[in-house]
Short mmCIF file of C-alpha atoms and ligand atoms in Angstrom, two decimals:
data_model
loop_
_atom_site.label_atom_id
_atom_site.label_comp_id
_atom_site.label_asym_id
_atom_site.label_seq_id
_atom_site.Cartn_x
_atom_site.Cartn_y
_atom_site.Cartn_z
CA UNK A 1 0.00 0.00 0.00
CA UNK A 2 2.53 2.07 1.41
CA UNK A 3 4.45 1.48 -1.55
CA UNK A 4 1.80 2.15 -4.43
CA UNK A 5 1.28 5.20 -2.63
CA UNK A 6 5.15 5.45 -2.85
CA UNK A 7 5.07 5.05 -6.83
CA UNK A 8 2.36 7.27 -7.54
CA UNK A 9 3.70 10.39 -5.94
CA UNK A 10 7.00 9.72 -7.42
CA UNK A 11 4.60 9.51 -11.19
CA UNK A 12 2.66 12.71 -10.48
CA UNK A 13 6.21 14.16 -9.26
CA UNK A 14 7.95 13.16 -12.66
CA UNK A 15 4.50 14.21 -14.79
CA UNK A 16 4.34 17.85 -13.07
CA UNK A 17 7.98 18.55 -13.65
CA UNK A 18 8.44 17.55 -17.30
CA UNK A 19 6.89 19.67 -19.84
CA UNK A 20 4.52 18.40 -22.19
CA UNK A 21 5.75 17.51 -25.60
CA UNK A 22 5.02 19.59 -28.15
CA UNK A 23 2.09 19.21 -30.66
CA UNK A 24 2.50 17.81 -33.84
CA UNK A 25 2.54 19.12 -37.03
CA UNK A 26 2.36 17.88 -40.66
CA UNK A 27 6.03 17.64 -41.62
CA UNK A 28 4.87 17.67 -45.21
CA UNK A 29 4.50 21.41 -45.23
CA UNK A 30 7.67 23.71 -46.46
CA UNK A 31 8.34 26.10 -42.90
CA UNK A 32 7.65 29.49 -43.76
CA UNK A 33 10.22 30.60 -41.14
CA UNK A 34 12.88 29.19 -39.62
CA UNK A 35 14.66 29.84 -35.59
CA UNK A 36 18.41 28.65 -35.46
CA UNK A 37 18.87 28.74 -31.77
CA UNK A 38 22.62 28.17 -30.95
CA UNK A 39 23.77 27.48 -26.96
CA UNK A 40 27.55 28.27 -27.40
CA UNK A 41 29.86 25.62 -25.68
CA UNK A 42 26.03 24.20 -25.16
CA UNK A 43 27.06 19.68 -24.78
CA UNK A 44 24.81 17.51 -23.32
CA UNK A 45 26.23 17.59 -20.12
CA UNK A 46 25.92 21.20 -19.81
CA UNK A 47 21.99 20.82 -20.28
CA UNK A 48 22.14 17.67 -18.24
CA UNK A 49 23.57 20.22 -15.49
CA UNK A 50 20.71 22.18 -16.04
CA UNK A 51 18.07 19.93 -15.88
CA UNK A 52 19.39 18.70 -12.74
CA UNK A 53 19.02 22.06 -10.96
CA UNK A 54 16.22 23.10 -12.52
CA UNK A 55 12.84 22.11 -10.26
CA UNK A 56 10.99 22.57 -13.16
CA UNK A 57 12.65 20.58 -16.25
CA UNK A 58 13.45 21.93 -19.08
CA UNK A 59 11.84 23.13 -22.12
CA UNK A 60 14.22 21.45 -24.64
CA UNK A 61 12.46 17.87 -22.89
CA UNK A 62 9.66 19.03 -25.30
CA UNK A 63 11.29 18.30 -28.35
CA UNK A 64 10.45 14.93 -30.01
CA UNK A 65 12.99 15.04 -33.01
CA UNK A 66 16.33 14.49 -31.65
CA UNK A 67 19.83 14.33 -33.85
CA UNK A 68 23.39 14.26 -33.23
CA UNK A 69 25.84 16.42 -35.27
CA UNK A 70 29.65 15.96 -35.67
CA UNK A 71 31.30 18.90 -34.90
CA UNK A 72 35.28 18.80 -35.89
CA UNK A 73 36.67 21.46 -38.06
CA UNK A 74 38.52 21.60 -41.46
CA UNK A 75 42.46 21.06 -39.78
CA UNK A 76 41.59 20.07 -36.37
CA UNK A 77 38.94 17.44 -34.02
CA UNK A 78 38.55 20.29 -31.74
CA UNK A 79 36.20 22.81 -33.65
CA UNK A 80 35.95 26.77 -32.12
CA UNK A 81 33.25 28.98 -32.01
CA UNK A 82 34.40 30.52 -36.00
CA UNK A 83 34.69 27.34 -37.95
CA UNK A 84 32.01 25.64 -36.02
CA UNK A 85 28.87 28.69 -37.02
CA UNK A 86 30.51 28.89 -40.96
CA UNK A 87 29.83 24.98 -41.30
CA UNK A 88 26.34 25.75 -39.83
CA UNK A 89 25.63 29.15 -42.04
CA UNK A 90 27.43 27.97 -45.08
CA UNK A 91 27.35 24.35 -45.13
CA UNK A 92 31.54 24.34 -45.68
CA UNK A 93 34.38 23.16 -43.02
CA UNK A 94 36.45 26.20 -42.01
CA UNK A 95 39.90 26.30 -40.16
CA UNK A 96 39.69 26.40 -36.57
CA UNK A 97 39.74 29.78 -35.85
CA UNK A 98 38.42 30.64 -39.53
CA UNK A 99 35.20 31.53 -41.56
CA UNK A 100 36.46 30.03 -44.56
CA UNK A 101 35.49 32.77 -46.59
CA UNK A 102 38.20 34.63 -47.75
CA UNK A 103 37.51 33.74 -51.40
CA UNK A 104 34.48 35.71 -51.45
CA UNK A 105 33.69 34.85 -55.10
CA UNK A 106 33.62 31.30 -53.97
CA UNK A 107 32.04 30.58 -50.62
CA UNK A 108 28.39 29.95 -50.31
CA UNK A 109 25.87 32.33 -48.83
CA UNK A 110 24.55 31.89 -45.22
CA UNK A 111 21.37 30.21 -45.23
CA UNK A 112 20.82 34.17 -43.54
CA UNK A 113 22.17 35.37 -46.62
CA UNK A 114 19.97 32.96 -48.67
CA UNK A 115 17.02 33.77 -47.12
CA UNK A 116 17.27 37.33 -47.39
CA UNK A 117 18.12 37.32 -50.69
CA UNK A 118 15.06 35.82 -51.65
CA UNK A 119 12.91 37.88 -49.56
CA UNK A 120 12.82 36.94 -46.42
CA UNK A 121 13.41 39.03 -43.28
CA UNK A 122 16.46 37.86 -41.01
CA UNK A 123 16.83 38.95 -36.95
CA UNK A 124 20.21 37.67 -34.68
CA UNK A 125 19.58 38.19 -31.36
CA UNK A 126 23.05 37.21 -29.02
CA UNK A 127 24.54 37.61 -25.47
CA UNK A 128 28.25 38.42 -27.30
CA UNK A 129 29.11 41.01 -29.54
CA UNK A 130 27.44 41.18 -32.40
CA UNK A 131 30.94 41.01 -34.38
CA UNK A 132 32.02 37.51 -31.94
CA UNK A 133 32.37 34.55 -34.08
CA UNK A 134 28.73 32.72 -33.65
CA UNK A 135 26.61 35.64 -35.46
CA UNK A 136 29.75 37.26 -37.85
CA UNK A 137 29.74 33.80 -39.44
CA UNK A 138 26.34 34.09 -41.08
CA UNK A 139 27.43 37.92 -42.55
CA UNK A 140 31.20 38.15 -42.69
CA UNK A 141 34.02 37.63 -45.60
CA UNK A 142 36.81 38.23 -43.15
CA UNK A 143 39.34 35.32 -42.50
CA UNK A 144 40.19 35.60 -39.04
CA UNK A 145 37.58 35.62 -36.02
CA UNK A 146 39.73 37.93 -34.47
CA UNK A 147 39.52 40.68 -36.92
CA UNK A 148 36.06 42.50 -34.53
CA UNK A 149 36.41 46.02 -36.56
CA UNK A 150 36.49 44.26 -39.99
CA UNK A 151 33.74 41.90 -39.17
CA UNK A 152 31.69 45.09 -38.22
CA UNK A 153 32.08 46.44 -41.36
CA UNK A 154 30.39 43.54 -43.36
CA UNK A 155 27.42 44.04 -41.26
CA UNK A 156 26.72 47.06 -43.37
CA UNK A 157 27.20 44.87 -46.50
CA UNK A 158 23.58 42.74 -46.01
CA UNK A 159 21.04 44.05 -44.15
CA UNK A 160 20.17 42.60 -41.35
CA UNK A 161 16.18 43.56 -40.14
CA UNK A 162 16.46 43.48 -36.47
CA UNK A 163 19.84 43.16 -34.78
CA UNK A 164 20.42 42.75 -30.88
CA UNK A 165 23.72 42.25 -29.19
CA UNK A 166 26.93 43.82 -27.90
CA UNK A 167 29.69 45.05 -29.89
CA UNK A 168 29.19 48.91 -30.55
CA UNK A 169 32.44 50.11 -29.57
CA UNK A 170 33.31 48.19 -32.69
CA UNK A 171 31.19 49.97 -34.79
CA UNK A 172 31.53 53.83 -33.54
CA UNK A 173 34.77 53.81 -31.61
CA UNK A 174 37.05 52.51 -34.02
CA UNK A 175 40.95 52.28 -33.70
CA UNK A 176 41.59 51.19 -37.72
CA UNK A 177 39.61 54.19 -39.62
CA UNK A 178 37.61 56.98 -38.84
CA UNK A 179 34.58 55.54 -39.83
CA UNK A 180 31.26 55.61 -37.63
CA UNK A 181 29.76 52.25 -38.40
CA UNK A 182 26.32 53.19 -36.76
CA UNK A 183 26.32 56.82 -38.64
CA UNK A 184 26.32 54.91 -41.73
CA UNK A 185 23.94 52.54 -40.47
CA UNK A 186 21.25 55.27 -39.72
CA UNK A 187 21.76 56.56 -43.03
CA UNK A 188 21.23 53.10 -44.61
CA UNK A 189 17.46 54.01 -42.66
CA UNK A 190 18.09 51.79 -39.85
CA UNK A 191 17.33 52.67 -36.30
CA UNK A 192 19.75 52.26 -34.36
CA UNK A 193 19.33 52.46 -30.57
CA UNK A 194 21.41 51.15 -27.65
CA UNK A 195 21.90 50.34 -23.80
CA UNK A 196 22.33 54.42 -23.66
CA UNK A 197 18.17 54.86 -24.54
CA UNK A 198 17.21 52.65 -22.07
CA UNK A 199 16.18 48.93 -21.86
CA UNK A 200 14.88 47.38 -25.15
CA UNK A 201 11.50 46.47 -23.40
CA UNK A 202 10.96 50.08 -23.15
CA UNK A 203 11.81 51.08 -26.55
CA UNK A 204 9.58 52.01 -29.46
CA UNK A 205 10.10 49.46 -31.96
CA UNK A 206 8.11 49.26 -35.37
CA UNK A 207 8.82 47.16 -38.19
CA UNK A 208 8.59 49.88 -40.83
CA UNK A 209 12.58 50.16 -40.37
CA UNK A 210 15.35 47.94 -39.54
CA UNK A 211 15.92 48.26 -35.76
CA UNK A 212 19.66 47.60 -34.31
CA UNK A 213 20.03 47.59 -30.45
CA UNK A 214 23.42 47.61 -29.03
CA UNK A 215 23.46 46.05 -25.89
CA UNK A 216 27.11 46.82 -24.67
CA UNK A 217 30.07 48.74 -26.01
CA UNK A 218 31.55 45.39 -25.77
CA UNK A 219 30.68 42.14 -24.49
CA UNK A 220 27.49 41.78 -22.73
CA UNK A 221 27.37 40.77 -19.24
CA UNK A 222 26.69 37.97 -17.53
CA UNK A 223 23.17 36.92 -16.11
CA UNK A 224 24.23 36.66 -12.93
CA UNK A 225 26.03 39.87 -13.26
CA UNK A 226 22.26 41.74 -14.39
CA UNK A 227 22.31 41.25 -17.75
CA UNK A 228 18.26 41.27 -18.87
CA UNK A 229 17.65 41.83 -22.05
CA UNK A 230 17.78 38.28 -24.42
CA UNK A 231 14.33 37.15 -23.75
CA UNK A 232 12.37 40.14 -24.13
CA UNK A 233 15.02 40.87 -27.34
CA UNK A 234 13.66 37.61 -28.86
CA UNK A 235 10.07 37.96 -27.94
CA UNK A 236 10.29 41.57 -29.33
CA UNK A 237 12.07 40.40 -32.27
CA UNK A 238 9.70 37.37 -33.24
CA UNK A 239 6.95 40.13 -33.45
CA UNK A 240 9.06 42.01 -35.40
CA UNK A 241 10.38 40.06 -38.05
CA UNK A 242 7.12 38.14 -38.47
CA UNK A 243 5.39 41.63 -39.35
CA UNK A 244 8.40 42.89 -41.80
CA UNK A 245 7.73 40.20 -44.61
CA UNK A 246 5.23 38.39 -45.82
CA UNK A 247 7.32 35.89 -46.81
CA UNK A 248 8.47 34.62 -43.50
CA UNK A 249 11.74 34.95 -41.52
CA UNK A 250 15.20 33.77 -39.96
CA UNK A 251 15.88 34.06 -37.03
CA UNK A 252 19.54 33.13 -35.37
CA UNK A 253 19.62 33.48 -31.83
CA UNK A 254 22.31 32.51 -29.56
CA UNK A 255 23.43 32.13 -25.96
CA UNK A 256 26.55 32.66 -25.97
CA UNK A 257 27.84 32.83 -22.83
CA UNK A 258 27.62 28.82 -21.88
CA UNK A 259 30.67 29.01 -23.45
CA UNK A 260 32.44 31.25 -21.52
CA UNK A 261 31.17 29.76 -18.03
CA UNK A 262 32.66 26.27 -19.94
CA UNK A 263 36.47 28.11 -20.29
CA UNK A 264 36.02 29.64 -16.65
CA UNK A 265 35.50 26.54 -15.61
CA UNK A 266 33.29 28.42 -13.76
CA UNK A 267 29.69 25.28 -13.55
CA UNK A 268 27.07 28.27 -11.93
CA UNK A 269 27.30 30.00 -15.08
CA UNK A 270 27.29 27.57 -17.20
CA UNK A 271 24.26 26.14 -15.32
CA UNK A 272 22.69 30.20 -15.35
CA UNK A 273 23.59 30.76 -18.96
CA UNK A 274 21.71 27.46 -20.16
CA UNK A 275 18.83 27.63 -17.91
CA UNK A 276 17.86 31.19 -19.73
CA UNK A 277 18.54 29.94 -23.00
CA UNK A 278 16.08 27.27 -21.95
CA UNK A 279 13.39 29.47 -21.28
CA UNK A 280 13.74 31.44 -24.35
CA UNK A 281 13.95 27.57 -26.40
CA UNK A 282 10.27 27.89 -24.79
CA UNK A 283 8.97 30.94 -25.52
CA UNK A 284 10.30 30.76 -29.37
CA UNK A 285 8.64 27.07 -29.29
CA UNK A 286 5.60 28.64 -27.76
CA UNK A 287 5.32 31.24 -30.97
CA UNK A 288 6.24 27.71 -33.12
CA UNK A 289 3.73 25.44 -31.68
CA UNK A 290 0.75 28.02 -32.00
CA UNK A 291 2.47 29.54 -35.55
CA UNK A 292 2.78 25.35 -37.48
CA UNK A 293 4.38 27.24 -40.51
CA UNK A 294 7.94 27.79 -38.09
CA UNK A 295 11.23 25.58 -38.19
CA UNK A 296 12.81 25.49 -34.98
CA UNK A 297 16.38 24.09 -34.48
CA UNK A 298 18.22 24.21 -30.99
CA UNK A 299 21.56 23.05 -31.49
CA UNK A 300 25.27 24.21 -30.02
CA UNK A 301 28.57 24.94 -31.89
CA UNK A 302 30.34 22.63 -29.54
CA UNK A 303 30.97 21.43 -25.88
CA UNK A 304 33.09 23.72 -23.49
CA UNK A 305 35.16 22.14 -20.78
CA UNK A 306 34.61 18.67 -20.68
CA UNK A 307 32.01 19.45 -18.78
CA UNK A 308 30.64 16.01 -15.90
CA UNK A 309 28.46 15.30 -13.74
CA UNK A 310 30.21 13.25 -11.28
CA UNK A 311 27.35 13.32 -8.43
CA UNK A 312 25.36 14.85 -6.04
CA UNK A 313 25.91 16.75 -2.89
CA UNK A 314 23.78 16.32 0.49
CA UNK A 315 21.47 19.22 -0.40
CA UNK A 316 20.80 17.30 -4.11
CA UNK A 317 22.87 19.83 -5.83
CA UNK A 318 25.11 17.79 -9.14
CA UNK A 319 28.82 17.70 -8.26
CA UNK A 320 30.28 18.81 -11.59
CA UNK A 321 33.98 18.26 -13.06
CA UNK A 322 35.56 20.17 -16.05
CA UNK A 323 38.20 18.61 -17.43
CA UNK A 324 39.05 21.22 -20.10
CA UNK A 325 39.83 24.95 -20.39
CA UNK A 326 39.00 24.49 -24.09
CA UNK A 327 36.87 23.10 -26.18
CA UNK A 328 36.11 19.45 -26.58
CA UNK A 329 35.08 17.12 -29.77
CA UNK A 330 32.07 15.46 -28.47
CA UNK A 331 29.01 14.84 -30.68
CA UNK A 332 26.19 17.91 -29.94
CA UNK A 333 22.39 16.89 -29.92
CA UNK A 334 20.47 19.06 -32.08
CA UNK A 335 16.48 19.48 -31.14
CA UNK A 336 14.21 20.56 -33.75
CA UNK A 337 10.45 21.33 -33.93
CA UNK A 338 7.79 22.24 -37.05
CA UNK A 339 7.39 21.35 -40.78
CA UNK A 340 10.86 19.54 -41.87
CA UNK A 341 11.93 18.64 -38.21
CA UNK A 342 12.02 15.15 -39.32
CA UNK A 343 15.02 15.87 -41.58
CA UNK A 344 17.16 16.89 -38.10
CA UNK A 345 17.01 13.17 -36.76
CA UNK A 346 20.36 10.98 -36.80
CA UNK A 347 23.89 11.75 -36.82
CA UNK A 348 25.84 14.01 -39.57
CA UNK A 349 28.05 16.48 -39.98
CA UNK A 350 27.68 19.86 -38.56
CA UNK A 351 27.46 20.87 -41.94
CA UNK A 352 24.30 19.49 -42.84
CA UNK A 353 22.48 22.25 -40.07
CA UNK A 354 23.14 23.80 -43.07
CA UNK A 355 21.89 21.71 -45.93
CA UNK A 356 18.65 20.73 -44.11
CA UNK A 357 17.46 24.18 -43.52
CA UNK A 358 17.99 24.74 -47.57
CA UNK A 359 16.22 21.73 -48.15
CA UNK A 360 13.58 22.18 -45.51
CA UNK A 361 12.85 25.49 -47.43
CA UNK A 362 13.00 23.83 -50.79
CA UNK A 363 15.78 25.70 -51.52
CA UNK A 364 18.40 22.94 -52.35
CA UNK A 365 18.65 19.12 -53.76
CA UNK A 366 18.11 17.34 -51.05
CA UNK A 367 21.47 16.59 -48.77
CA UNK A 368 22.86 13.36 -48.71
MG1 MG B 401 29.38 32.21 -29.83
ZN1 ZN B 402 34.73 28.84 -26.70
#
C-alpha cells in the first residue's frame, strides 16, 4: 500500500515537472520561417547540469525530433566557435579559428544570406558582440575571427532587419579608420538604438525600419552579473520580423555565454547561462507550436570544458567536473520542432544544419 502510494507520488512528481511535448505538425509542409537557436559551448552535459538544478525541467524535454551532429573542423577534431557557425551558415568546413570565406567569389551564402536574398526578413539576437564569431559567421568575408572592426564592417554589406547584441564600440569607436559604423547605419534608414536609450522592453520598436540595439560597447554581461535583455530581445524580435515580410523569416539566436562559463571553468554560469537559454527555447517554441508554418532548431557549436556530472551533494545539488579549459570534440544533440523537423534526426556532420534548412525550405537538392 505504502508502496503504491510510494510510486504514484513519485509519477505525479515526474508528470508535473516535465513539460509536455510539443504538438505535432504535418512535416509535409515547407516552414515558412525558420529559428536557429545556438547554446555556445552548449554539450549535453551542460543541459544535463541544467536539468538537474532546474525544479521545473526543461523546455528542450519538449522536443520529439532528436539528432546528433559531428562537430570537428577543417584542420583540427577540436572545432571553435568561427569554424564551427561557418559549417552551420554555409554548409563548408572552415579552419579552426576561420570563416572560410576569404575567397568571397567562392564561398556559399549563409542560409541568412539565402534567405534574405530571396525575400525573407532575417533577426540575430546574441549575449556576445554582435561582431564575436557565432553571429559574424552568417554575414562576414573576413578570415580571421579575431579581426572585430572588420567583421563590423560587413554588417553594413547585407542588411540585417532586427539586430540585438553587444559590440558597438566596434562599430563607432574605431581604432583602424575613422569611420562611424552606426552613422552609416542610420543613413542606410536603420534605427539604431542602444543600452544608452534605455532597456529594449521600453523602446519604441516598429517594423517599418530595420531596428539595431546595441546592448554593450563590448561584451554583454553575464546573467548573474544583471544582464536582462535576451528574452524580451527575442520575444520583441519574433513580433518584429514576423510583421516585416510576408514571406516569412530567420531568425539566429544565440546564448553565448555557456561558453564562456565552460572556459572559466566556472559550472554556476554555465548552469545560469543554459537555464535562460532554456526558457527562451520555450517561448520561441511557444510562438512555433501556435504559428505550425515555423522551423525550430536548438543546437550548439560545440561542448566547453569537458564538462561532468560526477554526483550529487547532500542538499541534491550535481557535483560537476571540467576537465578542459578548451573546447572538446564530443558529438552535440540538435532538437528541432515544425514542418521539416524530421530531416534533423540521426547523426551528420555539422554541416548538414546547413543543408537541411535549404532543403527544408525547398531551396536545395536534397542533402545526402
Ligand atoms: Mg558564440
Ligand atoms: Zn569557446
Amino acid at each position: 500500500m505504502y508502496i503504491r502510494l510510494f510510486i504514484f507520488l513519485i509519477a505525479t512528481f515526474v508528470s508535473c515537472s516535465t513539460p509536455s511535448p510539443v504538438r505535432s505538425v504535418s512535416n509535409e509542409k515547407t516552414p515558412k520561417n525558420v529559428i536557429l537557436m545556438i547554446g555556445d559551448g552548449m554539450g549535453l552535459s551542460q543541459i544535463s547540469g541544467a536539468l538537474y538544478s532546474s525544479r521545473r525541467g526543461l523546455e528542450l524535454e519538449r522536443f520529439q525530433v532528436i539528432g546528433l551532429q559531428k562537430t570537428s573542423c577543417k584542420d583540427n577534431l577540436v572545432t571553435d566557435s568561427a569554424a564551427a557557425a561557418a559549417a552551420m551558415a554555409r554548409g563548408i568546413k572552415a579552419e579552426k579559428n576561420t570563416f572560410g570565406t576569404d575567397d568571397k567569389a567562392k564561398a556559399p551564402l549563409s542560409v541568412l544570406e539565402e534567405m534574405k536574398k530571396r525575400g525573407w526578413s532575417a533577426g540575430i539576437v546574441v549575449t556576445s558582440s554582435l561582431t564575436h564569431a557565432t553571429p559574424a559567421a552568417f554575414v562576414t568575408y573576413q578570415h580571421q575571427r579575431s579581426m572585430y572592426e572588420e567583421i563590423a564592417k560587413d554588417f553594413l554589406n547585407i542588411d540585417v532587419d532586427f539586430m540585438v547584441g553587444g559590440g558597438k564600440e566596434y562599430f563607432d569607436r574605431r581604432s583602424n579608420d575613422e569611420r562611424n559604423l552606426i552613422e552609416e547605419l542610420k543613413q542606410k534608414d536603420a534605427i539604431v538604438k542602444s543600452y544608452l536609450d534605455g532597456d529594449i522592453m521600453d523602446l519604441n520598436i516598429s517594423p517599418q525600419k530595420r531596428f539595431i540595439y546595441f546592448s554593450a560597447d563590448g561584451e554583454p554581461l553575464s546573467r548573474s552579473a544583471g544582464r536582462t535583455y535576451f528574452l524580451p530581445a527575442c520575444e520583441r524580435g519574433i513580433i518584429f520580423l514576423e510583421r516585416r515580410s510576408e514571406k516569412g523569416f530567420f531568425f539566429l539566436v544565440e546564448g553565448s555565454q555557456i561558453d564562456w562559463g565552460g572556459h572559466a571553468n566556472v559550472d554556476e554560469m554555465v548552469v545560469d547561462e543554459t537555464i535562460e537559454f532554456d526558457e527562451v527555447v520555450g517561448k520561441m517554441l511557444d510562438f512555433a507550436e501556435k504559428d505550425g508554418e515555423t522551423l525550430v532548431i536548438v543546437t550548439a557549436d560545440h561542448e566547453t570544458g569537458g564538462f561532468s556530472i560526477t554526483g550529487e551533494n547532500d542538499k541534491g545539488k550535481p557535483i560537476v567536473e571540467f576537465i578542459s579549459k578548451d573546447h572538446t570534440a564530443t558529438m552535440i544533440p540538435v532538437f528541432a520542432y515544425g514542418p521539416g523537423s524530421e530531416k534533423f534526426a540521426g547523426i551528420y556532420e555539422n554541416t548538414k544544419i546547413h543543408d537541411k534548412i535549404l532543403e527544408a525550405l525547398r531551396l536545395n537538392t536534397p542533402a545526402e
